[in-house]
Each structure stands twice: as C-alpha cells, then as structure tokens.
Tab-separated table of N, CA and C and ligand atoms in Angstrom:
chain	number	residue	atom	x	y	z
Y	1	UNK	N	3.353	-3.426	77.641
Y	1	UNK	CA	4.327	-2.050	77.465
Y	1	UNK	C	3.542	-1.396	76.921
Y	2	UNK	N	2.481	-1.721	75.800
Y	2	UNK	CA	1.469	-0.768	75.084
Y	2	UNK	C	0.392	-0.140	76.230
Y	3	UNK	N	0.200	-0.785	77.235
Y	3	UNK	CA	-1.179	-0.416	78.308
Y	3	UNK	C	-0.434	0.747	78.896
Y	4	UNK	N	1.165	0.371	79.335
Y	4	UNK	CA	1.601	1.328	80.160
Y	4	UNK	C	2.433	3.009	79.181
Y	5	UNK	N	2.437	2.527	78.750
Y	5	UNK	CA	3.035	3.756	77.146
Y	5	UNK	C	1.711	4.726	77.171
Y	6	UNK	N	0.704	3.931	76.677
Y	6	UNK	CA	-0.791	4.699	77.062
Y	6	UNK	C	-1.110	5.241	77.901
Y	7	UNK	N	-1.281	4.459	79.355
Y	7	UNK	CA	-1.887	5.192	80.012
Y	7	UNK	C	-0.569	7.005	80.595
Y	8	UNK	N	0.695	6.481	80.269
Y	8	UNK	CA	1.777	7.256	80.480
Y	8	UNK	C	1.098	8.761	80.248
Y	9	UNK	N	0.381	8.581	78.805
Y	9	UNK	CA	-0.319	9.990	78.106
Y	9	UNK	C	-1.801	10.084	78.551
Y	10	UNK	N	-1.972	9.499	79.488
Y	10	UNK	CA	-2.954	9.347	80.043
Y	10	UNK	C	-4.273	9.564	78.781
Y	11	UNK	N	-4.284	8.367	78.043
Y	11	UNK	CA	-5.216	7.694	76.637
Y	11	UNK	C	-5.445	8.638	75.728
Y	12	UNK	N	-4.817	10.364	75.805
Y	12	UNK	CA	-5.033	11.342	74.986
Y	12	UNK	C	-5.371	10.858	73.460
Y	13	UNK	N	-5.742	11.054	72.792
Y	13	UNK	CA	-5.325	11.011	70.852
Y	13	UNK	C	-4.982	11.820	70.623
Y	14	UNK	N	-5.087	13.315	71.502
Y	14	UNK	CA	-4.224	13.849	71.093
Y	14	UNK	C	-2.579	13.770	71.042
Y	15	UNK	N	-2.276	12.917	72.027
Y	15	UNK	CA	-0.399	12.627	71.840
Y	15	UNK	C	-0.547	10.908	70.953
Y	16	UNK	N	-0.818	11.028	70.451
Y	16	UNK	CA	-1.366	9.205	69.842
Y	16	UNK	C	0.267	9.052	68.992
Y	17	UNK	N	0.657	10.487	68.394
Y	17	UNK	CA	1.788	10.379	68.026
Y	17	UNK	C	3.110	9.965	69.031
Y	18	UNK	N	3.358	10.629	69.828
Y	18	UNK	CA	4.106	10.779	70.949
Y	18	UNK	C	3.940	9.142	71.666
Y	19	UNK	N	2.765	8.159	71.636
Y	19	UNK	CA	2.785	7.067	72.149
Y	19	UNK	C	3.193	6.533	71.143
Y	20	UNK	N	3.530	6.728	69.486
Y	20	UNK	CA	3.730	5.506	68.534
Y	20	UNK	C	5.180	5.996	68.503
Y	21	UNK	N	5.683	7.108	69.323
Y	21	UNK	CA	7.579	6.807	69.481
Y	21	UNK	C	7.975	6.366	70.296
Y	22	UNK	N	7.211	6.265	71.531
Y	22	UNK	CA	7.320	5.246	72.056
Y	22	UNK	C	7.453	4.335	72.194
Y	23	UNK	N	6.293	3.767	71.430
Y	23	UNK	CA	6.427	2.419	70.896
Y	23	UNK	C	7.733	1.924	69.891
Y	24	UNK	N	7.864	2.902	69.434
Y	24	UNK	CA	8.420	2.439	68.054
Y	24	UNK	C	9.995	2.799	68.788
Y	25	UNK	N	10.187	3.396	69.819
Y	25	UNK	CA	11.674	3.313	70.360
Y	25	UNK	C	11.869	2.276	71.819
Y	26	UNK	N	10.703	1.489	71.425
Y	26	UNK	CA	10.835	0.290	72.558
Y	26	UNK	C	11.015	-1.078	71.793
Y	27	UNK	N	10.203	-0.565	70.873
Y	27	UNK	CA	10.187	-2.514	70.179
Y	27	UNK	C	11.082	-2.267	69.159
Y	28	UNK	N	11.584	-0.651	68.319
Y	28	UNK	CA	12.175	-0.835	67.192
Y	28	UNK	C	11.414	-0.780	65.640
Y	29	UNK	N	10.256	-1.260	65.896
Y	29	UNK	CA	9.404	-0.932	65.059
Y	29	UNK	C	7.702	-1.079	65.834
Y	30	UNK	N	6.368	-0.768	64.775
Y	30	UNK	CA	5.471	-0.729	65.926
Y	30	UNK	C	4.567	-1.746	65.362
Y	31	UNK	N	4.874	-2.680	66.092
Y	31	UNK	CA	3.649	-4.224	65.927
Y	31	UNK	C	2.659	-4.000	65.723
Y	32	UNK	N	1.899	-4.763	64.977
Y	32	UNK	CA	0.718	-4.480	64.396
Y	32	UNK	C	-0.351	-4.994	65.706
Y	33	UNK	N	-0.405	-5.488	66.938
Y	33	UNK	CA	-1.342	-5.905	67.103
Y	33	UNK	C	-1.212	-4.358	68.467
Y	34	UNK	N	-0.016	-3.564	68.885
Y	34	UNK	CA	0.500	-2.392	69.435
Y	34	UNK	C	-0.827	-1.660	68.898
Y	35	UNK	N	-0.557	-1.072	67.924
Y	35	UNK	CA	-2.130	-0.507	67.421
Y	35	UNK	C	-3.012	-0.945	67.182
Y	36	UNK	N	-3.963	-2.475	67.085
Y	36	UNK	CA	-5.130	-2.693	67.574
Y	36	UNK	C	-5.026	-2.486	69.382
Y	37	UNK	N	-4.287	-2.671	70.187
Y	37	UNK	CA	-4.492	-2.376	71.320
Y	37	UNK	C	-4.372	-0.656	72.200
Y	38	UNK	N	-3.344	-0.140	70.904
Y	38	UNK	CA	-3.678	1.314	70.911
Y	38	UNK	C	-5.244	1.985	70.796
Y	39	UNK	N	-5.916	1.565	69.764
Y	39	UNK	CA	-6.971	2.147	69.604
Y	39	UNK	C	-8.326	1.769	70.433
Y	40	UNK	N	-7.834	0.298	70.402
Y	40	UNK	CA	-9.279	0.301	71.826
Y	40	UNK	C	-8.599	1.732	73.277
Y	41	UNK	N	-7.670	1.328	73.282
Y	41	UNK	CA	-7.351	2.400	75.094
Y	41	UNK	C	-7.942	3.965	74.184
Y	42	UNK	N	-7.385	4.557	73.044
Y	42	UNK	CA	-7.503	6.033	72.909
Y	42	UNK	C	-9.116	5.586	72.014
Y	43	UNK	N	-9.751	5.015	71.686
Y	43	UNK	CA	-10.849	5.294	71.047
Y	43	UNK	C	-10.067	6.163	69.684
Y	44	UNK	N	-9.086	5.757	68.899
Y	44	UNK	CA	-8.310	6.712	67.818
Y	44	UNK	C	-8.894	5.285	66.314
Y	45	UNK	N	-8.911	5.490	65.371
Y	45	UNK	CA	-9.115	4.266	64.673
Y	45	UNK	C	-7.628	3.560	64.068
Y	46	UNK	N	-7.285	2.420	63.815
Y	46	UNK	CA	-6.546	1.719	63.611
Y	46	UNK	C	-5.669	2.327	61.945
Y	47	UNK	N	-6.517	2.875	61.427
Y	47	UNK	CA	-6.547	3.480	59.904
Y	47	UNK	C	-5.487	4.679	59.510
Y	48	UNK	N	-6.339	5.417	61.023
Y	48	UNK	CA	-5.687	6.626	61.319
Y	48	UNK	C	-4.255	6.082	61.931
Y	49	UNK	N	-4.104	5.499	63.344
Y	49	UNK	CA	-2.667	4.955	63.618
Y	49	UNK	C	-1.545	4.557	62.867
Y	50	UNK	N	-1.887	3.835	61.671
Y	50	UNK	CA	-1.786	3.514	60.556
Y	50	UNK	C	-0.614	4.268	59.567
Y	51	UNK	N	-1.682	5.542	59.353
Y	51	UNK	CA	-1.648	6.485	58.511
Y	51	UNK	C	-0.053	7.203	59.352
Y	52	UNK	N	-0.749	7.566	61.004
Y	52	UNK	CA	0.889	8.514	61.433
Y	52	UNK	C	2.011	7.120	61.418
Y	53	UNK	N	1.987	6.103	61.499
Y	53	UNK	CA	3.094	4.757	61.192
Y	53	UNK	C	3.825	5.145	59.789
Y	54	UNK	N	2.940	5.523	59.262
Y	54	UNK	CA	3.765	5.658	58.116
Y	54	UNK	C	4.375	6.425	57.239
Y	55	UNK	N	3.677	7.587	57.999
Y	55	UNK	CA	3.733	8.993	57.671
Y	55	UNK	C	4.885	9.286	58.036
Y	56	UNK	N	5.562	9.229	59.575
Y	56	UNK	CA	6.480	9.914	59.806
Y	56	UNK	C	7.575	8.812	59.507
Y	57	UNK	N	9.258	9.435	59.250
Y	57	UNK	CA	10.406	8.386	58.962
Y	57	UNK	C	10.760	8.024	60.241
Y	58	UNK	N	10.504	8.368	61.136
Y	58	UNK	CA	11.188	7.944	62.591
Y	58	UNK	C	9.648	6.990	63.350
Y	59	UNK	N	8.965	6.660	62.308
Y	59	UNK	CA	8.179	5.412	62.727
Y	59	UNK	C	8.073	4.259	61.584
Y	60	UNK	N	7.843	2.547	62.196
Y	60	UNK	CA	8.320	1.864	61.449
Y	60	UNK	C	7.224	0.919	61.374
Y	61	UNK	N	6.518	0.144	60.606
Y	61	UNK	CA	5.871	-0.979	61.126
Y	61	UNK	C	6.501	-2.684	60.860
Y	62	UNK	N	8.109	-1.902	60.498
Y	62	UNK	CA	8.793	-3.170	60.154
Y	62	UNK	C	9.650	-2.916	61.648
Y	63	UNK	N	10.027	-3.987	61.936
Y	63	UNK	CA	11.862	-4.029	62.282
Y	63	UNK	C	12.821	-3.097	61.772
Y	64	UNK	N	13.218	-2.316	63.120
Y	64	UNK	CA	14.408	-1.775	62.341
Y	64	UNK	C	15.574	-2.200	63.137
Y	65	UNK	N	16.616	-2.000	62.588
Y	65	UNK	CA	18.275	-1.914	62.980
Y	65	UNK	C	18.128	-1.187	64.482
Y	66	UNK	N	19.548	-1.969	65.184
Y	66	UNK	CA	20.219	-1.140	66.815
Y	66	UNK	C	20.256	0.146	66.290
Y	67	UNK	N	20.742	0.185	64.865
Y	67	UNK	CA	21.576	1.363	64.379
Y	67	UNK	C	21.254	1.509	63.459
Y	68	UNK	N	20.500	3.035	63.008
Y	68	UNK	CA	19.138	3.442	62.153
Y	68	UNK	C	20.145	4.659	61.245
Y	69	UNK	N	20.716	4.439	60.032
Y	69	UNK	CA	21.858	5.164	59.596
Y	69	UNK	C	20.633	6.145	59.062
Y	70	UNK	N	20.210	6.741	58.629
Y	70	UNK	CA	20.006	8.188	57.758
Y	70	UNK	C	20.767	8.553	56.809
Y	71	UNK	N	20.467	7.921	55.540
Y	71	UNK	CA	21.713	9.453	54.406
Y	71	UNK	C	20.586	9.941	54.115
Y	72	UNK	N	21.162	11.744	54.491
Y	72	UNK	CA	20.905	13.187	53.912
Y	72	UNK	C	20.360	13.478	52.117
Y	73	UNK	N	19.777	12.933	51.485
Y	73	UNK	CA	19.331	13.870	50.496
Y	73	UNK	C	19.083	14.658	49.876
Y	74	UNK	N	18.880	15.398	50.677
Y	74	UNK	CA	18.279	17.045	50.502
Y	74	UNK	C	19.626	17.654	49.568
Y	75	UNK	N	19.469	18.668	48.634
Y	75	UNK	CA	19.753	19.141	47.743
Y	75	UNK	C	21.414	19.179	48.405
Y	76	UNK	N	21.797	19.785	48.988
Y	76	UNK	CA	23.276	19.989	49.375
Y	76	UNK	C	23.773	18.514	49.579
Y	77	UNK	N	23.317	17.995	50.225
Y	77	UNK	CA	23.914	17.055	50.447
Y	77	UNK	C	23.989	15.616	48.928
Y	78	UNK	N	22.913	15.681	48.284
Y	78	UNK	CA	22.647	14.993	47.232
Y	78	UNK	C	24.295	15.694	46.387
Y	79	UNK	N	24.460	16.949	46.067
Y	79	UNK	CA	25.205	17.446	45.617
Y	79	UNK	C	26.106	17.354	46.014
Y	80	UNK	N	26.989	17.218	46.683
Y	80	UNK	CA	28.322	16.788	47.967
Y	80	UNK	C	28.627	14.992	48.010
Y	81	UNK	N	27.779	14.488	47.073
Y	81	UNK	CA	27.747	12.743	47.354
Y	81	UNK	C	26.453	11.972	47.745
Y	82	UNK	N	26.097	12.855	47.999
Y	82	UNK	CA	24.699	11.712	48.676
Y	82	UNK	C	24.777	10.637	48.087
Y	83	UNK	N	24.102	9.926	47.010
Y	83	UNK	CA	24.123	8.716	46.591
Y	83	UNK	C	25.290	8.428	46.645
Y	84	UNK	N	26.359	8.660	46.035
Y	84	UNK	CA	27.277	7.534	46.359
Y	84	UNK	C	27.870	7.043	47.559
Y	85	UNK	N	27.343	8.295	48.747
Y	85	UNK	CA	27.347	7.510	49.954
Y	85	UNK	C	26.208	6.117	50.439
Y	86	UNK	N	25.426	6.611	49.768
Y	86	UNK	CA	23.707	5.834	50.257
Y	86	UNK	C	24.873	4.558	48.866
Y	87	UNK	N	25.259	4.257	48.461
Y	87	UNK	CA	25.948	3.272	47.284
Y	87	UNK	C	26.679	2.390	48.220
Y	88	UNK	N	27.829	3.134	49.163
Y	88	UNK	CA	29.026	2.970	49.619
Y	88	UNK	C	28.450	1.658	50.588
Y	89	UNK	N	27.425	2.202	51.536
Y	89	UNK	CA	27.150	1.830	52.765
Y	89	UNK	C	25.944	0.917	52.099
Y	90	UNK	N	24.855	0.545	51.170
Y	90	UNK	CA	24.754	-0.545	50.701
Y	90	UNK	C	25.537	-1.324	50.606
Y	91	UNK	N	26.307	-1.068	49.849
Y	91	UNK	CA	27.573	-1.847	49.438
Y	91	UNK	C	28.187	-3.056	50.788
Y	92	UNK	N	29.220	-1.805	51.964
Y	92	UNK	CA	29.555	-2.401	53.477
Y	92	UNK	C	28.600	-3.225	53.765
Y	93	UNK	N	27.197	-2.656	53.525
Y	93	UNK	CA	25.841	-3.881	54.747
Y	93	UNK	C	25.138	-4.924	53.819
Y	94	UNK	N	25.157	-4.780	52.804
Y	94	UNK	CA	24.709	-5.806	51.946
Y	94	UNK	C	23.009	-5.997	51.816
Y	95	UNK	N	23.237	-4.619	52.123
Y	95	UNK	CA	21.664	-4.541	51.906
Y	95	UNK	C	20.731	-2.875	51.053
Y	96	UNK	N	19.685	-2.896	50.755
Y	96	UNK	CA	19.692	-1.544	49.821
Y	96	UNK	C	18.830	-1.210	50.623
Y	97	UNK	N	18.670	0.149	50.227
Y	97	UNK	CA	18.309	1.319	51.011
Y	97	UNK	C	16.453	0.819	51.321
Y	98	UNK	N	15.926	1.461	53.338
Y	98	UNK	CA	14.941	0.727	53.331
Y	98	UNK	C	14.957	-0.619	53.639
Y	99	UNK	N	15.909	-1.010	54.073
Y	99	UNK	CA	16.054	-2.388	54.677
Y	99	UNK	C	17.134	-2.284	55.461
Y	100	UNK	N	16.688	-3.674	56.467
Y	100	UNK	CA	17.524	-3.908	57.548
Y	100	UNK	C	18.736	-4.852	57.422
Y	101	UNK	N	19.405	-5.334	58.034
Y	101	UNK	CA	20.861	-6.266	58.229
Y	101	UNK	C	19.489	-7.411	58.927
Y	102	UNK	N	19.904	-8.822	58.320
Y	102	UNK	CA	19.212	-10.147	58.753
Y	102	UNK	C	20.312	-9.863	60.106
Y	103	UNK	N	21.131	-9.573	60.676
Y	103	UNK	CA	21.502	-9.311	62.286
Y	103	UNK	C	20.880	-8.483	63.220
Y	104	UNK	N	20.187	-7.554	62.392
Y	104	UNK	CA	19.317	-7.049	63.601
Y	104	UNK	C	20.092	-5.297	63.821
Y	105	UNK	N	21.110	-5.083	63.181
Y	105	UNK	CA	21.989	-4.400	63.545
Y	105	UNK	C	21.529	-2.973	63.106
Y	106	UNK	N	21.736	-2.696	61.456
Y	106	UNK	CA	21.969	-1.775	60.767
Y	106	UNK	C	20.860	-1.742	60.145
Y	107	UNK	N	19.715	-0.389	60.488
Y	107	UNK	CA	19.139	-0.358	58.870
Y	107	UNK	C	19.178	1.339	58.444
Y	108	UNK	N	18.825	0.848	57.014
Y	108	UNK	CA	19.510	2.399	56.184
Y	108	UNK	C	18.083	3.360	55.222
Y	109	UNK	N	18.138	4.230	55.518
Y	109	UNK	CA	17.391	5.156	54.653
Y	109	UNK	C	17.949	6.217	55.016
Y	110	UNK	N	16.929	7.194	53.744
Y	110	UNK	CA	17.009	7.941	53.037
Y	110	UNK	C	15.914	9.306	53.956
Y	111	UNK	N	16.898	9.965	53.927
Y	111	UNK	CA	15.666	11.551	54.308
Y	111	UNK	C	16.020	12.564	53.899
Y	112	UNK	N	15.237	13.605	54.243
Y	112	UNK	CA	15.670	14.904	53.202
Y	112	UNK	C	16.774	15.930	53.757
Y	113	UNK	N	16.649	16.506	55.133
Y	113	UNK	CA	17.557	17.417	55.902
Y	113	UNK	C	17.965	16.843	56.903
Y	114	UNK	N	18.926	16.722	57.365
Y	114	UNK	CA	19.889	16.809	58.932
Y	114	UNK	C	19.984	17.826	59.590
Y	115	UNK	N	19.584	18.955	58.765
Y	115	UNK	CA	20.277	20.437	59.505
Y	115	UNK	C	21.520	20.654	59.938
Y	116	UNK	N	22.185	19.879	58.650
Y	116	UNK	CA	23.859	20.932	59.065
Y	116	UNK	C	23.991	21.040	56.908
Y	117	UNK	N	24.155	21.559	56.376
Y	117	UNK	CA	23.532	21.561	55.301
Y	117	UNK	C	25.623	22.084	54.707
Y	118	UNK	N	26.102	22.447	54.739
Y	118	UNK	CA	27.161	22.687	54.904
Y	118	UNK	C	28.289	21.717	55.075
Y	119	UNK	N	27.873	20.628	55.850
Y	119	UNK	CA	29.252	19.903	56.089
Y	119	UNK	C	28.413	18.491	55.637
Y	120	UNK	N	28.111	18.831	54.178
Y	120	UNK	CA	27.269	16.703	53.522
Y	120	UNK	C	28.278	15.935	52.204
Y	121	UNK	N	28.233	15.121	52.324
Y	121	UNK	CA	27.302	14.408	52.409
Y	121	UNK	C	27.222	14.211	53.927
Y	122	UNK	N	25.707	14.037	54.692
Y	122	UNK	CA	25.388	13.524	56.180
Y	122	UNK	C	24.482	12.714	56.339
Y	123	UNK	N	25.180	12.119	57.275
Y	123	UNK	CA	24.137	11.212	57.650
Y	123	UNK	C	24.018	10.888	59.153
Y	124	UNK	N	22.699	10.633	59.351
Y	124	UNK	CA	22.654	10.043	61.040
Y	124	UNK	C	22.440	8.861	61.408
Y	125	UNK	N	23.543	8.225	62.980
Y	125	UNK	CA	23.243	6.966	63.098
Y	125	UNK	C	22.837	7.195	64.379
Y	126	UNK	N	21.511	7.103	64.452
Y	126	UNK	CA	20.321	7.070	65.520
Y	126	UNK	C	20.001	8.524	65.705
Y	127	UNK	N	20.639	9.278	66.934
Y	127	UNK	CA	20.819	10.555	66.648
Y	127	UNK	C	21.856	11.738	66.842
Y	128	UNK	N	22.721	11.093	66.781
Y	128	UNK	CA	24.247	11.505	66.190
Y	128	UNK	C	24.341	11.405	64.660
Y	129	UNK	N	24.725	12.537	64.145
Y	129	UNK	CA	24.877	13.261	62.732
Y	129	UNK	C	26.202	13.690	62.673
Y	130	UNK	N	26.510	13.147	61.463
Y	130	UNK	CA	28.065	12.649	61.295
Y	130	UNK	C	28.154	13.890	59.749
Y	131	UNK	N	28.777	14.431	59.512
Y	131	UNK	CA	29.106	15.607	58.100
Y	131	UNK	C	30.042	15.212	57.426
Y	132	UNK	N	30.141	15.235	56.104
Y	132	UNK	CA	31.181	14.566	55.151
Y	132	UNK	C	32.234	13.382	55.021
Y	133	UNK	N	30.900	12.307	55.130
Y	133	UNK	CA	31.527	11.097	54.740
Y	133	UNK	C	31.253	10.743	53.651
Y	134	UNK	N	32.549	10.449	53.203
Y	134	UNK	CA	32.326	10.056	52.045
Y	134	UNK	C	32.747	8.380	51.921
Y	135	UNK	N	32.478	8.253	50.330
Y	135	UNK	CA	32.318	6.616	50.676
Y	135	UNK	C	33.130	6.039	51.115
Y	136	UNK	N	34.846	6.595	50.636
Y	136	UNK	CA	35.940	5.645	51.260
Y	136	UNK	C	35.893	5.698	53.324
Y	137	UNK	N	35.084	6.642	53.739
Y	137	UNK	CA	35.233	6.532	54.971
Y	137	UNK	C	34.090	5.460	55.763
Y	138	UNK	N	33.159	5.219	54.753
Y	138	UNK	CA	32.358	4.305	55.393
Y	138	UNK	C	32.459	3.086	56.056
Y	139	UNK	N	33.375	2.261	55.839
Y	139	UNK	CA	33.810	1.118	56.851
Y	139	UNK	C	34.598	1.610	57.838
Y	140	UNK	N	35.062	2.676	58.370
Y	140	UNK	CA	35.156	3.719	59.670
Y	140	UNK	C	34.474	4.089	60.388
Y	141	UNK	N	33.680	4.573	59.490
Y	141	UNK	CA	32.121	4.851	60.203
Y	141	UNK	C	31.571	3.547	60.774
Y	142	UNK	N	30.996	2.175	59.940
Y	142	UNK	CA	30.459	1.556	60.928
Y	142	UNK	C	31.503	0.844	61.674
Y	143	UNK	N	32.450	0.490	61.792
Y	143	UNK	CA	33.073	0.251	62.617
Y	143	UNK	C	32.765	0.342	64.438
Y	144	UNK	N	33.033	2.039	64.047
Y	144	UNK	CA	32.392	2.429	65.406
Y	144	UNK	C	31.153	2.046	66.146
Y	145	UNK	N	30.311	1.301	65.091
Y	145	UNK	CA	29.046	0.661	65.398
Y	145	UNK	C	29.279	-0.615	65.444
Y	146	UNK	N	30.083	-1.589	64.704
Y	146	UNK	CA	30.020	-2.690	64.969
Y	146	UNK	C	30.494	-3.425	66.335
R	201	LIG	S1	20.535	19.184	52.842
R	201	LIG	FE1	21.734	17.750	53.860
R	201	LIG	S2	21.656	18.170	55.956
R	201	LIG	FE2	20.646	19.660	54.954
C-alpha cells in the first residue's frame, strides 16, 4: 500500500505530506514501518517524516477512531462553551482528549478553529462540521454515528 501511494506521487519529496495524508486515510494512522518505507523510496530522512507526522493535527502515529471528533477550542468556541462540550464528550465516550475508544470507533481531539466561529461551540466529525453543540446534545450527536 505504501509503495502504491508513494508511486502515485512520483516518489517526489515535495509531496511527502500528501503521501502521509494518504497513508493516514488508509490506515487511520501512520504506522512506523510506513515511515521507514517512505524514507527509503523518497530519500527523505525518517526524522523529517516523523516531524511532519506529529506536526499536522490531521496525521497521527497512533491509530485513530473511525469517527474523529475534533472539538474547536478557538476563542469564539471557547467562550461559547467548548470546554463543557469537551467534558461532555469525554464522559459520554469514556475517554479523554487525545484518546480513542477501545472499540476503535471514536477518537477525540481539540483543534484551533473550524471556520464557523459564529455558531460555536463547534465540533467536526471527520469532514462534517456541526455548530452550536451543547453538552445536552452530545448523546444525540454520537447516536448518529453509533
Ligand atoms: S473559533 Fe471555533 S470555529 Fe472558529
């Protein structure tokens, strides 16, 4: 799989971030072995790949859930109740921020801004952004994905 992704981008070191994103999409994380293989094929040092894989919030060295919940902690959402929303999600899922549920279904992260600051607190579920989610709406939100 990694070979196919790297070849798709022409083994071009300019596109290692895109390659990492494709690997992330495929495996829901960046497996360590994939970094070694990428380094060999692109001639980009493993250390640089690890840096990229830990720099971007969309990438992770640890497996992520099928549904990736990203709670916005930007200023507007923070003031609108994002910390309470995060707490409600943590309690409902039985995990803490940065963790993944045991069944691999949900992971929970914080992000800075999802681009809908006027309707906070906002949470993204994979690519879908949902605004104005209060703690009391958490169970309904999760039920859509359970
Ligand atoms: S501050 Fe939350 S979407 Fe911008």
